[in-house]
Coordinates of C-alpha atoms in Angstrom, one line a residue:
E1 CA 0.0 0.0 0.0
T2 CA 2.9 2.4 0.8
G3 CA 4.4 1.7 -2.6
V4 CA 1.1 2.5 -4.3
L5 CA 1.0 5.9 -2.4
L6 CA 4.6 6.7 -3.5
V7 CA 3.6 6.0 -7.1
L8 CA 0.6 8.3 -6.8
C9 CA 2.7 11.0 -5.2
G10 CA 5.2 10.7 -7.9
L11 CA 2.6 11.1 -10.6
M12 CA 0.7 14.0 -9.0
S13 CA 2.4 17.3 -8.3
P14 CA 0.9 19.9 -5.9
A15 CA -0.3 21.8 -9.0
T16 CA -2.2 18.8 -10.1
F17 CA -4.1 18.7 -6.8
S18 CA -4.7 22.4 -7.0
E19 CA -6.2 22.2 -10.5
A20 CA -8.4 19.3 -9.6
A21 CA -9.8 21.1 -6.6
A22 CA -10.5 24.3 -8.5
E23 CA -14.2 24.8 -9.3
A24 CA -15.3 24.8 -12.9
P25 CA -16.2 28.2 -14.4
L26 CA -19.7 29.4 -13.6
P27 CA -22.4 28.7 -16.2
T28 CA -23.0 31.7 -18.4
L29 CA -24.8 32.5 -21.7
P30 CA -23.2 32.1 -25.1
T31 CA -21.6 35.2 -26.5
G32 CA -24.0 37.8 -27.6
E33 CA -27.1 36.4 -25.7
V34 CA -28.9 38.2 -22.9
L35 CA -31.4 37.0 -20.4
K36 CA -34.4 39.3 -20.0
V37 CA -36.9 39.4 -17.2
L38 CA -40.2 41.4 -16.7
S39 CA -40.7 41.8 -13.0
Y40 CA -44.1 40.5 -11.8
Y41 CA -44.8 43.0 -9.0
S42 CA -45.2 46.8 -9.3
P43 CA -43.3 48.6 -10.6
Q44 CA -43.1 46.2 -13.5
Q45 CA -39.8 46.6 -15.3
V46 CA -37.8 44.9 -18.0
A47 CA -34.2 44.2 -17.0
S48 CA -31.2 42.4 -18.5
V49 CA -29.8 40.0 -16.0
D50 CA -26.1 39.0 -15.4
V51 CA -26.6 35.3 -15.1
T52 CA -23.4 34.9 -13.0
T53 CA -24.5 37.3 -10.2
G54 CA -28.3 37.7 -10.6
V55 CA -28.0 41.5 -10.8
G56 CA -30.6 43.0 -13.2
T57 CA -30.0 46.3 -15.0
V58 CA -33.4 47.9 -15.8
D59 CA -34.0 49.0 -19.4
P60 CA -34.7 52.8 -19.0
T61 CA -37.2 52.8 -21.8
A62 CA -39.3 49.9 -20.7
T63 CA -40.7 50.8 -17.3
G64 CA -44.5 51.3 -17.6
F65 CA -46.7 48.2 -17.5
S66 CA -49.5 49.3 -15.2
T67 CA -52.1 47.8 -17.6
L68 CA -50.7 44.3 -17.2
I69 CA -52.1 42.3 -14.2
G70 CA -49.1 40.0 -14.1
A71 CA -46.8 38.9 -17.0
E72 CA -46.7 35.1 -17.2
G73 CA -44.6 34.6 -20.3
A74 CA -42.6 36.5 -22.9
G75 CA -40.7 35.9 -26.1
F76 CA -38.9 37.6 -29.0
E77 CA -40.1 37.1 -32.6
L78 CA -37.1 37.0 -34.9
S79 CA -38.9 37.9 -38.1
T80 CA -40.6 41.0 -36.8
Q81 CA -38.1 41.9 -34.1
K82 CA -41.1 42.1 -31.7
T83 CA -41.2 41.2 -28.0
W84 CA -44.5 39.5 -27.0
L85 CA -45.9 39.4 -23.5
L86 CA -48.5 37.1 -22.1
D87 CA -50.7 38.4 -19.2
V88 CA -52.3 36.1 -16.7
D89 CA -55.7 37.2 -18.0
C90 CA -54.9 35.7 -21.4
T91 CA -54.2 38.9 -23.2
L92 CA -51.3 39.0 -25.6
W93 CA -49.3 42.2 -25.7
S94 CA -46.4 43.6 -27.7
L95 CA -43.5 45.6 -26.1
N96 CA -42.8 48.7 -28.3
D97 CA -39.4 50.2 -28.9
D98 CA -40.3 53.3 -26.8
G99 CA -41.1 51.1 -23.8
T100 CA -44.9 51.3 -24.1
T101 CA -47.1 48.2 -24.5
T102 CA -49.9 47.5 -26.9
V103 CA -52.6 44.9 -26.3
E104 CA -52.8 42.8 -29.5
F105 CA -55.4 40.0 -28.7
D106 CA -57.7 38.9 -26.0
L107 CA -57.5 35.1 -26.1
F108 CA -60.8 34.8 -24.2
V109 CA -62.4 36.3 -27.3
T110 CA -60.3 34.8 -30.1
T111 CA -60.6 31.2 -28.7
E112 CA -64.0 31.4 -27.1
T113 CA -65.7 29.0 -29.6
E114 CA -63.2 26.2 -29.1
I115 CA -62.2 26.9 -25.5
P116 CA -65.3 28.3 -23.7
D117 CA -64.0 27.7 -20.2
L118 CA -60.5 29.4 -20.3
R119 CA -59.5 30.7 -16.9
E120 CA -55.8 31.8 -16.7
C121 CA -52.8 31.7 -19.1
W122 CA -49.4 30.7 -17.7
A123 CA -46.8 30.2 -20.4
L124 CA -45.9 31.5 -23.8
M125 CA -43.5 29.9 -26.4
L126 CA -42.9 31.5 -29.8
N127 CA -42.4 29.1 -32.7
Q128 CA -40.7 31.6 -35.0
D129 CA -43.2 30.8 -37.7
G130 CA -45.9 33.4 -37.0
T131 CA -47.5 31.2 -34.2
A132 CA -47.1 30.7 -30.5
Y133 CA -48.0 28.0 -28.0
I134 CA -49.9 29.0 -24.9
T135 CA -50.5 27.0 -21.7
A136 CA -53.6 27.7 -19.6
T137 CA -56.0 26.5 -16.9
Q138 CA -59.7 25.8 -17.4
V139 CA -62.7 26.5 -15.2
T140 CA -64.4 23.1 -15.6
E141 CA -61.6 20.7 -16.4
N142 CA -59.1 19.0 -14.0
Q143 CA -56.4 19.1 -16.7
G144 CA -53.9 21.5 -18.0
L145 CA -54.2 22.9 -21.5
I146 CA -51.9 23.7 -24.4
F147 CA -53.0 25.4 -27.6
Q148 CA -51.4 27.2 -30.6
V149 CA -52.5 30.6 -31.9
S150 CA -51.7 32.8 -34.9
L151 CA -49.8 35.9 -34.0
S152 CA -51.5 37.8 -36.8
D153 CA -55.0 37.6 -35.4
G154 CA -54.9 35.5 -32.2
S155 CA -57.0 32.7 -33.8
L156 CA -56.5 29.1 -32.8
V157 CA -54.4 26.8 -35.1
E158 CA -56.7 24.0 -36.1
G159 CA -56.2 20.8 -34.1
S160 CA -53.7 22.3 -31.7
V161 CA -55.8 22.2 -28.5
K162 CA -54.4 19.5 -26.2
N163 CA -55.0 18.6 -22.6
T164 CA -52.1 17.8 -20.3
P165 CA -52.0 15.8 -17.1
F166 CA -50.5 18.8 -15.2
E167 CA -50.6 22.6 -15.3
I168 CA -47.6 24.2 -17.0
G169 CA -45.8 27.3 -15.7
G170 CA -43.1 27.5 -18.4
M171 CA -42.3 26.1 -21.8
S172 CA -39.3 26.3 -24.1
T173 CA -37.7 24.4 -27.0
D174 CA -34.1 23.2 -26.7
P175 CA -32.4 24.5 -29.9
S176 CA -29.7 21.9 -29.6
T177 CA -32.2 19.0 -29.9
G178 CA -35.5 20.5 -31.1
F179 CA -37.4 18.9 -28.2
V180 CA -39.8 20.9 -26.0
W181 CA -39.5 21.0 -22.2
V182 CA -42.1 22.3 -19.7
S183 CA -42.2 23.0 -16.0
A184 CA -45.1 21.2 -14.4
I185 CA -46.2 23.1 -11.3
Y186 CA -49.5 21.3 -10.4
T187 CA -50.5 17.8 -11.3
H188 CA -54.0 16.3 -11.9
D189 CA -52.5 12.8 -12.3
P190 CA -50.3 11.2 -9.7
N191 CA -48.4 9.4 -12.4
Y192 CA -47.0 12.8 -13.6
T193 CA -45.6 14.6 -10.7
P194 CA -44.4 18.3 -10.7
G195 CA -41.0 18.9 -12.3
L196 CA -39.4 19.4 -15.7
W197 CA -40.7 17.2 -18.4
R198 CA -40.1 16.7 -22.1
I199 CA -43.5 16.9 -23.9
N200 CA -45.0 15.9 -27.2
L201 CA -47.0 18.9 -28.5
E202 CA -48.9 16.7 -30.9
T203 CA -50.5 14.8 -28.0
G204 CA -50.0 17.0 -25.0
Q205 CA -48.5 14.1 -23.2
P206 CA -45.1 14.1 -21.4
D207 CA -42.4 11.6 -22.0
S208 CA -42.0 9.5 -18.9
N209 CA -38.4 8.8 -19.8
Y210 CA -37.5 12.4 -19.6
Q211 CA -38.3 14.0 -16.2
I212 CA -36.2 16.0 -13.8
L213 CA -37.5 16.0 -10.2
P214 CA -37.9 19.3 -8.3
S215 CA -35.4 18.0 -5.7
V216 CA -32.7 18.7 -8.3
Y217 CA -33.5 22.4 -8.2
N218 CA -34.1 23.1 -4.5
N219 CA -37.7 21.7 -4.4
E220 CA -39.1 24.9 -5.7
E221 CA -41.6 25.6 -8.5
A222 CA -40.0 26.4 -11.8
W223 CA -42.3 29.0 -13.4
D224 CA -41.0 30.5 -16.6
I225 CA -38.1 28.7 -18.4
A226 CA -35.9 29.6 -21.4
F227 CA -33.1 27.7 -23.2
D228 CA -30.1 29.5 -24.5
S229 CA -28.6 28.5 -27.9
S230 CA -26.2 26.0 -26.3
G231 CA -29.1 23.9 -24.8
R232 CA -28.7 25.1 -21.2
L233 CA -32.0 25.7 -19.5
W234 CA -32.5 28.9 -17.4
M235 CA -35.4 29.0 -14.9
L236 CA -37.0 31.3 -12.4
T237 CA -38.2 29.4 -9.4
W238 CA -40.7 30.4 -6.7
G239 CA -40.8 28.9 -3.3
Y240 CA -38.8 29.2 -0.1
D241 CA -35.8 30.6 -2.0
S242 CA -37.0 32.2 -5.2
S243 CA -34.0 32.1 -7.5
L244 CA -32.6 32.1 -11.0
V245 CA -31.2 28.6 -11.6
S246 CA -29.9 26.7 -14.6
I247 CA -29.4 23.1 -15.7
D248 CA -28.7 21.0 -18.7
P249 CA -31.6 18.6 -18.9
D250 CA -29.9 16.5 -21.7
A251 CA -26.8 15.7 -19.6
P252 CA -26.3 12.1 -18.5
D253 CA -26.7 13.4 -14.9
P254 CA -28.6 16.7 -15.1
E255 CA -28.1 17.3 -11.4
E256 CA -24.4 17.7 -11.8
T257 CA -25.0 20.6 -14.2
F258 CA -27.3 22.4 -11.7
F259 CA -26.3 25.9 -10.6
S260 CA -28.2 28.4 -8.5
V261 CA -27.4 32.0 -9.2
G262 CA -29.6 33.2 -6.3
Y263 CA -32.1 36.1 -6.1
V264 CA -32.6 38.3 -9.1
L265 CA -32.1 41.8 -7.7
R266 CA -32.3 45.2 -9.3
S267 CA -28.9 46.9 -9.8
G268 CA -28.3 49.8 -7.4
D269 CA -30.9 49.1 -4.7
D270 CA -31.2 45.3 -4.6
V271 CA -35.0 45.4 -5.0
S272 CA -36.3 42.0 -6.0
L273 CA -37.0 41.5 -9.7
G274 CA -39.0 38.2 -9.2
S275 CA -40.6 37.3 -12.4
D276 CA -42.8 34.7 -14.2
A277 CA -41.6 36.0 -17.6
I278 CA -38.1 35.4 -18.9
W279 CA -36.7 35.3 -22.4
I280 CA -33.4 35.3 -24.4
P281 CA -33.9 37.5 -27.6
G282 CA -32.5 36.0 -30.7
V283 CA -32.6 32.3 -29.6
G284 CA -34.8 30.4 -32.1
T285 CA -37.4 27.9 -30.9
T286 CA -38.4 26.2 -34.2
Q287 CA -38.6 22.4 -33.7
T288 CA -36.0 20.5 -35.6
A289 CA -36.4 17.1 -34.0
P290 CA -39.4 14.8 -34.6
A291 CA -42.4 15.8 -32.5
A292 CA -43.0 12.2 -31.4
T293 CA -41.3 11.2 -28.3
T294 CA -38.4 8.7 -28.4
A295 CA -36.9 6.4 -25.9
P296 CA -33.6 7.3 -24.2
A297 CA -30.4 5.8 -25.4
A298 CA -29.6 2.5 -23.7
T299 CA -26.6 4.0 -22.0
T300 CA -28.5 6.9 -20.5
A301 CA -30.4 6.5 -17.2
P302 CA -33.9 8.1 -17.2
A303 CA -33.8 11.4 -15.5
A304 CA -36.9 10.4 -13.6
I305 CA -34.9 8.3 -11.2
L306 CA -32.7 11.2 -10.1
A307 CA -32.7 11.7 -6.3
N308 CA -31.5 14.9 -4.6
T309 CA -28.0 14.4 -3.4
G310 CA -27.7 18.1 -2.8
A311 CA -24.4 18.4 -4.4
E312 CA -22.1 18.7 -7.4
V313 CA -19.2 16.4 -8.0
E314 CA -15.8 17.8 -7.0
M315 CA -12.7 15.8 -7.7
L316 CA -14.9 12.7 -8.3
A317 CA -12.7 11.1 -10.9
L318 CA -9.5 11.8 -9.0
G319 CA -11.0 10.4 -5.7
S320 CA -12.3 7.3 -7.5
L321 CA -8.9 6.6 -9.0
I322 CA -7.2 6.8 -5.6
A323 CA -9.9 4.6 -4.0
V324 CA -9.5 1.9 -6.7
I325 CA -5.6 1.9 -6.6
A326 CA -5.1 2.1 -2.9
G327 CA -7.7 -0.5 -2.1
A328 CA -8.2 0.7 1.5
G329 CA -8.4 3.8 3.6
F330 CA -9.5 6.1 0.8
F331 CA -12.8 7.4 -0.6
A332 CA -14.2 9.8 -3.1
L333 CA -13.9 13.4 -2.0
G334 CA -17.0 15.4 -0.8
R335 CA -19.7 17.0 -2.9
G336 CA -20.9 20.5 -2.4
R337 CA -23.4 22.5 -4.5
R338 CA -22.3 26.0 -5.3
T339 CA -24.8 28.6 -4.3
Q340 CA -24.8 32.3 -3.6

């Protein structure tokens, strides 16, 4: 055993241990991309958020949203360069260049024939084809709802109304795969618990092979969500510790990619910019992968089995190597989630 230790010491310099112990760089956005939020509570303000610190810099031209009850979703349309906002009362608004807002459609009116019992709207996802998906709740149904509308007149896209086994607070397409992920915040079916799910928009049904439990992101409710162009998912969670967090849902172990930025606070006075509406302008959401769900690769464990270990791996590979070679008296070094 002593000989094994001497061999290890000879192979590893102090610099090697120092480099192994150093934390990986903080997750950030791809070059040129910016995370935007519209704060939920008065005064409602648009801010650009530094995703490494959680500090939001308010856009000086976009400060007056007194006519919105509470923004539940937002997105940027590439072809028209227009920012769309979804209010909880199911009205769709546009954000003008001068910071004012214009109500475009009342979905209670434009969808009344097909959806007579609409109650509240909770998520917006632009498709970059002149349409958008909306999630909503209904007065008489114990199910969630997804439907697609035209951004030219607010009318329903034929055949797009689908029920879901849970109510959805956020929805976004992963540009790196083309698959749609949603945040389920309240379930009507015990087989589909709250969490992040990959969903089939043609059926409204989640893929049971692709779920990430809330325990992975502090047991909070992930309301609005937005992918960046690299496929990393950014989320605003509400709960005991309302925070901006991010994760890679397609990683072999998504929990190891989790990072909590902390509270989103306004620059200068640290006022909370808690929001249900986040977006990353310029990131397309057009589906490129088949809409039908597919089974995971044989080598990938389903995300649904993830438990909350409350940590990220630090020096795991190095610790495992030492444990295997030494054979006794060694173990993988500790795990500690980075938070602020």
